mmCIF file with all atom_site columns, C-alpha atoms (C1' of nucleotides) in Angstrom:
data_model
loop_
_atom_site.group_PDB
_atom_site.id
_atom_site.type_symbol
_atom_site.label_atom_id
_atom_site.label_alt_id
_atom_site.label_comp_id
_atom_site.label_asym_id
_atom_site.label_entity_id
_atom_site.label_seq_id
_atom_site.pdbx_PDB_ins_code
_atom_site.Cartn_x
_atom_site.Cartn_y
_atom_site.Cartn_z
_atom_site.occupancy
_atom_site.B_iso_or_equiv
_atom_site.pdbx_formal_charge
_atom_site.auth_seq_id
_atom_site.auth_comp_id
_atom_site.auth_asym_id
_atom_site.auth_atom_id
_atom_site.pdbx_PDB_model_num
ATOM 1   C CA    . MET A 1 1   ? 84.019 130.132 108.843 1.00 94.00 ? 173 MET A CA    1
ATOM 2   C CA    . LYS A 1 2   ? 82.697 131.610 105.481 1.00 97.00 ? 174 LYS A CA    1
ATOM 3   C CA    . TYR A 1 3   ? 82.001 134.902 103.708 1.00 98.00 ? 175 TYR A CA    1
ATOM 4   C CA    . TRP A 1 4   ? 78.840 135.661 101.867 1.00 98.00 ? 176 TRP A CA    1
ATOM 5   C CA    . LEU A 1 5   ? 77.147 138.400 99.962  1.00 98.00 ? 177 LEU A CA    1
ATOM 6   C CA    . MET A 1 6   ? 73.359 138.656 100.631 1.00 98.00 ? 178 MET A CA    1
ATOM 7   C CA    . LYS A 1 7   ? 71.034 141.106 98.770  1.00 98.00 ? 179 LYS A CA    1
ATOM 8   C CA    . SER A 1 8   ? 68.288 142.819 100.235 1.00 97.00 ? 180 SER A CA    1
ATOM 9   C CA    . GLU A 1 9   ? 65.861 145.740 99.068  1.00 96.00 ? 181 GLU A CA    1
ATOM 10  C CA    . PRO A 1 10  ? 66.482 148.521 101.334 1.00 96.00 ? 182 PRO A CA    1
ATOM 11  C CA    . ASP A 1 11  ? 62.731 149.603 100.911 1.00 93.00 ? 183 ASP A CA    1
ATOM 12  C CA    . GLU A 1 12  ? 61.828 146.350 102.968 1.00 93.00 ? 184 GLU A CA    1
ATOM 13  C CA    . VAL A 1 13  ? 65.037 145.582 104.863 1.00 95.00 ? 185 VAL A CA    1
ATOM 14  C CA    . GLY A 1 14  ? 68.063 147.672 104.683 1.00 96.00 ? 186 GLY A CA    1
ATOM 15  C CA    . ILE A 1 15  ? 71.309 147.959 106.710 1.00 97.00 ? 187 ILE A CA    1
ATOM 16  C CA    . ASP A 1 16  ? 69.731 150.855 108.729 1.00 97.00 ? 188 ASP A CA    1
ATOM 17  C CA    . HIS A 1 17  ? 66.897 148.400 109.951 1.00 97.00 ? 189 HIS A CA    1
ATOM 18  C CA    . LEU A 1 18  ? 69.558 146.322 111.172 1.00 97.00 ? 190 LEU A CA    1
ATOM 19  C CA    . ALA A 1 19  ? 71.300 148.991 112.728 1.00 98.00 ? 191 ALA A CA    1
ATOM 20  C CA    . ALA A 1 20  ? 68.288 150.239 114.462 1.00 97.00 ? 192 ALA A CA    1
ATOM 21  C CA    . SER A 1 21  ? 68.203 147.069 116.363 1.00 97.00 ? 193 SER A CA    1
ATOM 22  C CA    . PRO A 1 22  ? 71.738 145.782 116.636 1.00 97.00 ? 194 PRO A CA    1
ATOM 23  C CA    . GLN A 1 23  ? 71.058 143.119 119.224 1.00 97.00 ? 195 GLN A CA    1
ATOM 24  C CA    . ALA A 1 24  ? 68.239 141.554 117.302 1.00 97.00 ? 196 ALA A CA    1
ATOM 25  C CA    . ALA A 1 25  ? 68.034 138.558 114.999 1.00 97.00 ? 197 ALA A CA    1
ATOM 26  C CA    . PHE A 1 26  ? 66.586 139.071 111.782 1.00 97.00 ? 198 PHE A CA    1
ATOM 27  C CA    . PRO A 1 27  ? 65.045 136.032 109.886 1.00 97.00 ? 199 PRO A CA    1
ATOM 28  C CA    . TRP A 1 28  ? 66.255 136.030 106.383 1.00 97.00 ? 200 TRP A CA    1
ATOM 29  C CA    . PHE A 1 29  ? 62.595 135.228 105.182 1.00 96.00 ? 201 PHE A CA    1
ATOM 30  C CA    . GLY A 1 30  ? 61.315 134.969 101.537 1.00 95.00 ? 202 GLY A CA    1
ATOM 31  C CA    . VAL A 1 31  ? 64.185 133.211 99.707  1.00 96.00 ? 203 VAL A CA    1
ATOM 32  C CA    . ARG A 1 32  ? 62.503 130.816 97.172  1.00 95.00 ? 204 ARG A CA    1
ATOM 33  C CA    . ASN A 1 33  ? 65.475 129.953 95.035  1.00 95.00 ? 205 ASN A CA    1
ATOM 34  C CA    . TYR A 1 34  ? 66.721 126.288 95.902  1.00 95.00 ? 206 TYR A CA    1
ATOM 35  C CA    . GLN A 1 35  ? 70.418 127.129 95.363  1.00 95.00 ? 207 GLN A CA    1
ATOM 36  C CA    . ALA A 1 36  ? 69.991 130.265 97.889  1.00 96.00 ? 208 ALA A CA    1
ATOM 37  C CA    . ARG A 1 37  ? 68.296 127.978 100.373 1.00 96.00 ? 209 ARG A CA    1
ATOM 38  C CA    . ASN A 1 38  ? 71.042 125.335 100.125 1.00 96.00 ? 210 ASN A CA    1
ATOM 39  C CA    . PHE A 1 39  ? 73.546 127.743 101.006 1.00 97.00 ? 211 PHE A CA    1
ATOM 40  C CA    . MET A 1 40  ? 71.810 128.672 104.082 1.00 97.00 ? 212 MET A CA    1
ATOM 41  C CA    . ARG A 1 41  ? 70.746 124.983 104.875 1.00 96.00 ? 213 ARG A CA    1
ATOM 42  C CA    . ASP A 1 42  ? 74.066 123.219 103.977 1.00 96.00 ? 214 ASP A CA    1
ATOM 43  C CA    . GLN A 1 43  ? 77.046 125.858 104.311 1.00 97.00 ? 215 GLN A CA    1
ATOM 44  C CA    . MET A 1 44  ? 76.112 128.766 106.702 1.00 98.00 ? 216 MET A CA    1
ATOM 45  C CA    . GLN A 1 45  ? 77.402 128.473 110.195 1.00 98.00 ? 217 GLN A CA    1
ATOM 46  C CA    . VAL A 1 46  ? 76.804 130.739 113.151 1.00 98.00 ? 218 VAL A CA    1
ATOM 47  C CA    . GLY A 1 47  ? 79.586 133.571 113.051 1.00 97.00 ? 219 GLY A CA    1
ATOM 48  C CA    . ASP A 1 48  ? 79.734 133.714 109.003 1.00 98.00 ? 220 ASP A CA    1
ATOM 49  C CA    . LEU A 1 49  ? 79.924 137.279 107.898 1.00 98.00 ? 221 LEU A CA    1
ATOM 50  C CA    . VAL A 1 50  ? 78.084 138.935 105.270 1.00 98.00 ? 222 VAL A CA    1
ATOM 51  C CA    . LEU A 1 51  ? 78.494 141.640 102.737 1.00 98.00 ? 223 LEU A CA    1
ATOM 52  C CA    . PHE A 1 52  ? 74.914 143.372 103.337 1.00 98.00 ? 224 PHE A CA    1
ATOM 53  C CA    . TYR A 1 53  ? 74.094 144.482 99.437  1.00 98.00 ? 225 TYR A CA    1
ATOM 54  C CA    . HIS A 1 54  ? 71.238 146.769 98.564  1.00 98.00 ? 226 HIS A CA    1
ATOM 55  C CA    . SER A 1 55  ? 69.570 145.736 95.554  1.00 97.00 ? 227 SER A CA    1
ATOM 56  C CA    . SER A 1 56  ? 66.570 147.271 93.336  1.00 95.00 ? 228 SER A CA    1
ATOM 57  C CA    . CYS A 1 57  ? 67.245 150.748 94.597  1.00 95.00 ? 229 CYS A CA    1
ATOM 58  C CA    . GLU A 1 58  ? 68.529 153.911 93.420  1.00 94.00 ? 230 GLU A CA    1
ATOM 59  C CA    . GLU A 1 59  ? 72.341 153.085 93.834  1.00 96.00 ? 231 GLU A CA    1
ATOM 60  C CA    . PRO A 1 60  ? 72.909 149.245 94.381  1.00 97.00 ? 232 PRO A CA    1
ATOM 61  C CA    . GLY A 1 61  ? 76.047 148.121 96.303  1.00 98.00 ? 233 GLY A CA    1
ATOM 62  C CA    . ILE A 1 62  ? 77.366 147.026 99.620  1.00 98.00 ? 234 ILE A CA    1
ATOM 63  C CA    . ALA A 1 63  ? 76.088 149.023 102.743 1.00 98.00 ? 235 ALA A CA    1
ATOM 64  C CA    . GLY A 1 64  ? 77.428 147.290 105.600 1.00 98.00 ? 236 GLY A CA    1
ATOM 65  C CA    . ILE A 1 65  ? 78.451 143.941 107.180 1.00 98.00 ? 237 ILE A CA    1
ATOM 66  C CA    . ALA A 1 66  ? 76.310 141.582 108.831 1.00 98.00 ? 238 ALA A CA    1
ATOM 67  C CA    . LYS A 1 67  ? 76.670 137.931 110.599 1.00 98.00 ? 239 LYS A CA    1
ATOM 68  C CA    . VAL A 1 68  ? 74.887 134.940 110.420 1.00 98.00 ? 240 VAL A CA    1
ATOM 69  C CA    . SER A 1 69  ? 73.247 134.251 113.978 1.00 98.00 ? 241 SER A CA    1
ATOM 70  C CA    . SER A 1 70  ? 71.392 131.121 113.520 1.00 98.00 ? 242 SER A CA    1
ATOM 71  C CA    . THR A 1 71  ? 71.619 127.909 111.622 1.00 98.00 ? 243 THR A CA    1
ATOM 72  C CA    . ALA A 1 72  ? 68.775 127.087 109.173 1.00 97.00 ? 244 ALA A CA    1
ATOM 73  C CA    . TYR A 1 73  ? 65.292 126.625 110.280 1.00 97.00 ? 245 TYR A CA    1
ATOM 74  C CA    . PRO A 1 74  ? 62.050 126.628 108.462 1.00 97.00 ? 246 PRO A CA    1
ATOM 75  C CA    . ASP A 1 75  ? 60.810 129.799 107.223 1.00 96.00 ? 247 ASP A CA    1
ATOM 76  C CA    . ALA A 1 76  ? 57.252 130.724 108.793 1.00 95.00 ? 248 ALA A CA    1
ATOM 77  C CA    . THR A 1 77  ? 55.913 132.671 105.668 1.00 95.00 ? 249 THR A CA    1
ATOM 78  C CA    . GLN A 1 78  ? 55.631 129.786 103.869 1.00 94.00 ? 250 GLN A CA    1
ATOM 79  C CA    . PHE A 1 79  ? 52.745 128.368 105.739 1.00 93.00 ? 251 PHE A CA    1
ATOM 80  C CA    . ASP A 1 80  ? 51.255 131.799 106.069 1.00 92.00 ? 252 ASP A CA    1
ATOM 81  C CA    . VAL A 1 81  ? 48.262 131.938 103.486 1.00 90.00 ? 253 VAL A CA    1
ATOM 82  C CA    . THR A 1 82  ? 48.288 135.760 103.929 1.00 90.00 ? 254 THR A CA    1
ATOM 83  C CA    . SER A 1 83  ? 51.999 136.199 103.019 1.00 91.00 ? 255 SER A CA    1
ATOM 84  C CA    . LYS A 1 84  ? 53.190 136.779 99.366  1.00 90.00 ? 256 LYS A CA    1
ATOM 85  C CA    . TYR A 1 85  ? 55.771 134.056 100.299 1.00 93.00 ? 257 TYR A CA    1
ATOM 86  C CA    . TYR A 1 86  ? 53.176 131.558 100.952 1.00 92.00 ? 258 TYR A CA    1
ATOM 87  C CA    . ASP A 1 87  ? 53.888 127.907 99.411  1.00 92.00 ? 259 ASP A CA    1
ATOM 88  C CA    . PRO A 1 88  ? 50.779 125.626 99.334  1.00 89.00 ? 260 PRO A CA    1
ATOM 89  C CA    . LYS A 1 89  ? 53.275 122.646 98.553  1.00 89.00 ? 261 LYS A CA    1
ATOM 90  C CA    . SER A 1 90  ? 55.230 123.203 101.826 1.00 90.00 ? 262 SER A CA    1
ATOM 91  C CA    . THR A 1 91  ? 54.036 121.449 104.876 1.00 89.00 ? 263 THR A CA    1
ATOM 92  C CA    . GLN A 1 92  ? 54.903 121.667 108.425 1.00 90.00 ? 264 GLN A CA    1
ATOM 93  C CA    . GLU A 1 93  ? 56.125 117.974 108.339 1.00 90.00 ? 265 GLU A CA    1
ATOM 94  C CA    . ASN A 1 94  ? 58.268 118.624 105.284 1.00 89.00 ? 266 ASN A CA    1
ATOM 95  C CA    . PRO A 1 95  ? 59.113 122.347 105.137 1.00 93.00 ? 267 PRO A CA    1
ATOM 96  C CA    . ARG A 1 96  ? 60.593 123.266 101.455 1.00 94.00 ? 268 ARG A CA    1
ATOM 97  C CA    . TRP A 1 97  ? 62.231 126.551 102.744 1.00 96.00 ? 269 TRP A CA    1
ATOM 98  C CA    . VAL A 1 98  ? 64.472 127.311 105.395 1.00 96.00 ? 270 VAL A CA    1
ATOM 99  C CA    . HIS A 1 99  ? 66.397 130.350 106.300 1.00 97.00 ? 271 HIS A CA    1
ATOM 100 C CA    . VAL A 1 100 ? 69.097 131.639 108.935 1.00 98.00 ? 272 VAL A CA    1
ATOM 101 C CA    . ASP A 1 101 ? 68.966 134.709 111.069 1.00 98.00 ? 273 ASP A CA    1
ATOM 102 C CA    . VAL A 1 102 ? 71.318 137.621 110.806 1.00 98.00 ? 274 VAL A CA    1
ATOM 103 C CA    . GLN A 1 103 ? 72.544 140.323 112.961 1.00 98.00 ? 275 GLN A CA    1
ATOM 104 C CA    . PHE A 1 104 ? 73.929 143.858 112.541 1.00 98.00 ? 276 PHE A CA    1
ATOM 105 C CA    . VAL A 1 105 ? 77.620 144.069 112.614 1.00 98.00 ? 277 VAL A CA    1
ATOM 106 C CA    . SER A 1 106 ? 78.502 147.451 111.197 1.00 97.00 ? 278 SER A CA    1
ATOM 107 C CA    . LYS A 1 107 ? 77.803 150.087 108.623 1.00 97.00 ? 279 LYS A CA    1
ATOM 108 C CA    . THR A 1 108 ? 80.403 150.649 106.232 1.00 97.00 ? 280 THR A CA    1
ATOM 109 C CA    . THR A 1 109 ? 81.584 153.033 103.736 1.00 97.00 ? 281 THR A CA    1
ATOM 110 C CA    . PHE A 1 110 ? 79.379 152.471 100.835 1.00 98.00 ? 282 PHE A CA    1
ATOM 111 C CA    . LEU A 1 111 ? 80.695 150.322 97.863  1.00 98.00 ? 283 LEU A CA    1
ATOM 112 C CA    . SER A 1 112 ? 78.519 150.932 94.717  1.00 98.00 ? 284 SER A CA    1
ATOM 113 C CA    . LEU A 1 113 ? 77.800 148.382 92.168  1.00 97.00 ? 285 LEU A CA    1
ATOM 114 C CA    . SER A 1 114 ? 79.329 150.530 89.452  1.00 97.00 ? 286 SER A CA    1
ATOM 115 C CA    . LYS A 1 115 ? 82.588 150.790 91.497  1.00 97.00 ? 287 LYS A CA    1
ATOM 116 C CA    . MET A 1 116 ? 82.880 146.913 92.085  1.00 97.00 ? 288 MET A CA    1
ATOM 117 C CA    . LYS A 1 117 ? 82.285 146.521 88.399  1.00 96.00 ? 289 LYS A CA    1
ATOM 118 C CA    . GLU A 1 118 ? 85.105 148.867 87.683  1.00 96.00 ? 290 GLU A CA    1
ATOM 119 C CA    . ASP A 1 119 ? 87.725 146.996 89.772  1.00 96.00 ? 291 ASP A CA    1
ATOM 120 C CA    . PRO A 1 120 ? 89.293 144.295 88.045  1.00 95.00 ? 292 PRO A CA    1
ATOM 121 C CA    . LEU A 1 121 ? 90.230 142.513 91.309  1.00 96.00 ? 293 LEU A CA    1
ATOM 122 C CA    . LEU A 1 122 ? 86.859 141.901 91.927  1.00 97.00 ? 294 LEU A CA    1
ATOM 123 C CA    . SER A 1 123 ? 85.987 140.526 88.490  1.00 95.00 ? 295 SER A CA    1
ATOM 124 C CA    . ASP A 1 124 ? 85.683 136.955 89.813  1.00 95.00 ? 296 ASP A CA    1
ATOM 125 C CA    . MET A 1 125 ? 82.818 137.983 92.296  1.00 97.00 ? 297 MET A CA    1
ATOM 126 C CA    . LEU A 1 126 ? 79.866 135.675 91.506  1.00 95.00 ? 298 LEU A CA    1
ATOM 127 C CA    . VAL A 1 127 ? 77.198 138.440 91.954  1.00 96.00 ? 299 VAL A CA    1
ATOM 128 C CA    . LEU A 1 128 ? 79.018 140.354 89.339  1.00 96.00 ? 300 LEU A CA    1
ATOM 129 C CA    . LYS A 1 129 ? 78.735 137.676 86.853  1.00 93.00 ? 301 LYS A CA    1
ATOM 130 C CA    . ARG A 1 130 ? 76.536 138.340 83.785  1.00 87.00 ? 302 ARG A CA    1
ATOM 131 C CA    . GLY A 1 131 ? 72.818 137.382 84.366  1.00 87.00 ? 303 GLY A CA    1
ATOM 132 C CA    . ASN A 1 132 ? 73.385 136.567 88.258  1.00 90.00 ? 304 ASN A CA    1
ATOM 133 C CA    . ARG A 1 133 ? 70.054 136.779 90.137  1.00 92.00 ? 305 ARG A CA    1
ATOM 134 C CA    . LEU A 1 134 ? 71.160 134.596 92.971  1.00 96.00 ? 306 LEU A CA    1
ATOM 135 C CA    . SER A 1 135 ? 70.267 136.606 96.408  1.00 97.00 ? 307 SER A CA    1
ATOM 136 C CA    . ILE A 1 136 ? 73.034 134.604 98.320  1.00 97.00 ? 308 ILE A CA    1
ATOM 137 C CA    . THR A 1 137 ? 76.470 134.115 96.841  1.00 97.00 ? 309 THR A CA    1
ATOM 138 C CA    . PRO A 1 138 ? 79.634 132.969 98.478  1.00 97.00 ? 310 PRO A CA    1
ATOM 139 C CA    . VAL A 1 139 ? 82.584 135.250 98.664  1.00 98.00 ? 311 VAL A CA    1
ATOM 140 C CA    . SER A 1 140 ? 86.152 134.037 98.498  1.00 97.00 ? 312 SER A CA    1
ATOM 141 C CA    . GLU A 1 141 ? 88.470 135.129 101.450 1.00 96.00 ? 313 GLU A CA    1
ATOM 142 C CA    . ILE A 1 142 ? 90.455 136.979 99.106  1.00 96.00 ? 314 ILE A CA    1
ATOM 143 C CA    . ASP A 1 143 ? 87.799 139.222 98.004  1.00 97.00 ? 315 ASP A CA    1
ATOM 144 C CA    . TRP A 1 144 ? 86.481 139.724 101.438 1.00 97.00 ? 316 TRP A CA    1
ATOM 145 C CA    . GLN A 1 145 ? 89.651 140.836 102.832 1.00 97.00 ? 317 GLN A CA    1
ATOM 146 C CA    . TYR A 1 146 ? 90.078 143.174 99.860  1.00 97.00 ? 318 TYR A CA    1
ATOM 147 C CA    . ILE A 1 147 ? 86.385 144.532 100.223 1.00 98.00 ? 319 ILE A CA    1
ATOM 148 C CA    . ALA A 1 148 ? 86.521 144.929 104.081 1.00 97.00 ? 320 ALA A CA    1
ATOM 149 C CA    . GLU A 1 149 ? 89.814 146.935 103.626 1.00 97.00 ? 321 GLU A CA    1
ATOM 150 C CA    . LYS A 1 150 ? 88.043 149.098 100.792 1.00 96.00 ? 322 LYS A CA    1
ATOM 151 C CA    . ILE A 1 151 ? 84.947 149.843 103.133 1.00 97.00 ? 323 ILE A CA    1
ATOM 152 C CA    . GLY A 1 152 ? 86.775 150.196 106.111 1.00 95.00 ? 324 GLY A CA    1
ATOM 153 C CA    . PHE A 1 153 ? 85.699 147.081 107.945 1.00 95.00 ? 325 PHE A CA    1
ATOM 154 C CA    . SER A 1 154 ? 88.223 145.503 110.401 1.00 88.00 ? 326 SER A CA    1
ATOM 155 C CA    . ALA A 1 155 ? 87.292 142.212 111.811 1.00 73.00 ? 327 ALA A CA    1
ATOM 156 C CA    . GLY A 1 156 ? 88.513 143.008 115.330 1.00 61.00 ? 328 GLY A CA    1
ATOM 157 C CA    . ALA A 1 157 ? 86.679 145.910 115.723 1.00 51.00 ? 329 ALA A CA    1
ATOM 158 C "C1'" . DG  B 2 1   ? 58.899 150.884 82.792  1.00 74.38 ? 17  DG  B "C1'" 1
ATOM 159 C "C1'" . DC  B 2 2   ? 62.034 148.353 79.872  1.00 74.38 ? 18  DC  B "C1'" 1
ATOM 160 C "C1'" . DC  B 2 3   ? 64.133 143.957 79.016  1.00 74.38 ? 19  DC  B "C1'" 1
ATOM 161 C "C1'" . DA  B 2 4   ? 67.865 140.396 79.208  1.00 74.38 ? 20  DA  B "C1'" 1
ATOM 162 C "C1'" . DA  B 2 5   ? 68.590 136.510 82.006  1.00 74.38 ? 21  DA  B "C1'" 1
ATOM 163 C "C1'" . DC  B 2 6   ? 67.402 132.673 84.099  1.00 74.38 ? 22  DC  B "C1'" 1
ATOM 164 C "C1'" . DG  B 2 7   ? 64.475 129.506 87.093  1.00 74.38 ? 23  DG  B "C1'" 1
ATOM 165 C "C1'" . DT  B 2 8   ? 60.040 126.974 87.140  1.00 74.38 ? 24  DT  B "C1'" 1
ATOM 166 C "C1'" . DT  B 2 9   ? 56.166 124.741 85.741  1.00 74.38 ? 25  DT  B "C1'" 1
ATOM 167 C "C1'" . DG  B 2 10  ? 53.257 121.705 83.320  1.00 74.38 ? 26  DG  B "C1'" 1
ATOM 168 C "C1'" . DG  B 2 11  ? 51.809 119.310 78.923  1.00 74.38 ? 27  DG  B "C1'" 1
ATOM 169 C "C1'" . DC  B 2 12  ? 53.109 115.840 76.289  1.00 74.38 ? 28  DC  B "C1'" 1
ATOM 170 C "C1'" . DG  C 2 1   ? 62.689 113.976 80.245  1.00 74.38 ? 264 DG  C "C1'" 1
ATOM 171 C "C1'" . DC  C 2 2   ? 62.140 117.784 76.984  1.00 74.38 ? 265 DC  C "C1'" 1
ATOM 172 C "C1'" . DC  C 2 3   ? 61.067 122.211 76.360  1.00 74.38 ? 266 DC  C "C1'" 1
ATOM 173 C "C1'" . DA  C 2 4   ? 57.904 126.007 75.482  1.00 74.38 ? 267 DA  C "C1'" 1
ATOM 174 C "C1'" . DA  C 2 5   ? 55.526 129.379 78.034  1.00 74.38 ? 268 DA  C "C1'" 1
ATOM 175 C "C1'" . DC  C 2 6   ? 55.626 131.917 82.000  1.00 74.38 ? 269 DC  C "C1'" 1
ATOM 176 C "C1'" . DG  C 2 7   ? 57.282 134.286 86.049  1.00 74.38 ? 270 DG  C "C1'" 1
ATOM 177 C "C1'" . DT  C 2 8   ? 60.683 136.746 88.504  1.00 74.38 ? 271 DT  C "C1'" 1
ATOM 178 C "C1'" . DT  C 2 9   ? 65.178 139.443 89.455  1.00 74.38 ? 272 DT  C "C1'" 1
ATOM 179 C "C1'" . DG  C 2 10  ? 67.256 143.543 89.154  1.00 74.38 ? 273 DG  C "C1'" 1
ATOM 180 C "C1'" . DG  C 2 11  ? 70.273 146.911 86.623  1.00 74.38 ? 274 DG  C "C1'" 1
ATOM 181 C "C1'" . DC  C 2 12  ? 69.395 150.673 83.838  1.00 74.38 ? 275 DC  C "C1'" 1
#
DNA sequence: GCCAACGTTGGC
DNA sequence: GCCAACGTTGGC
């Protein structure tokens, strides 16, 4: 069981979208970065927990918890010529981009990026590293436990 | 809207 | 395989 932080733009898919359909599987489509893809393909397992992070918005930060609900499979948008995620170099036989599904777990107390930056205990988080643009980053167990407590999430609930 | 950081592309 | 040019991310 691993822990992750996944960035999403709330204008497109925010925590409220997931909360509105708590049983639904949301394909995490649109990742076009090899490192992020490899995390999904090689390391994510069903049941892994995710810090759901809002980016490119008025106040960036962690807005809730989701979980990985499928293993990786091909991203349909890479074959869709009308999609902005279309990739002409990808084929059905040899798809370049895969993704997992995620499912809603909980909304939490909002933990803003600025608060995260202020906290020396979180200074090792990859998402806070200078220049980091990865949309998916692993989160250590220590950091997970600390943040979970901070935002009022308990795993058993 | 700006721009720093960084990934990708493509010519050579 | 180098690296300049270009595109994208994402906080501010």
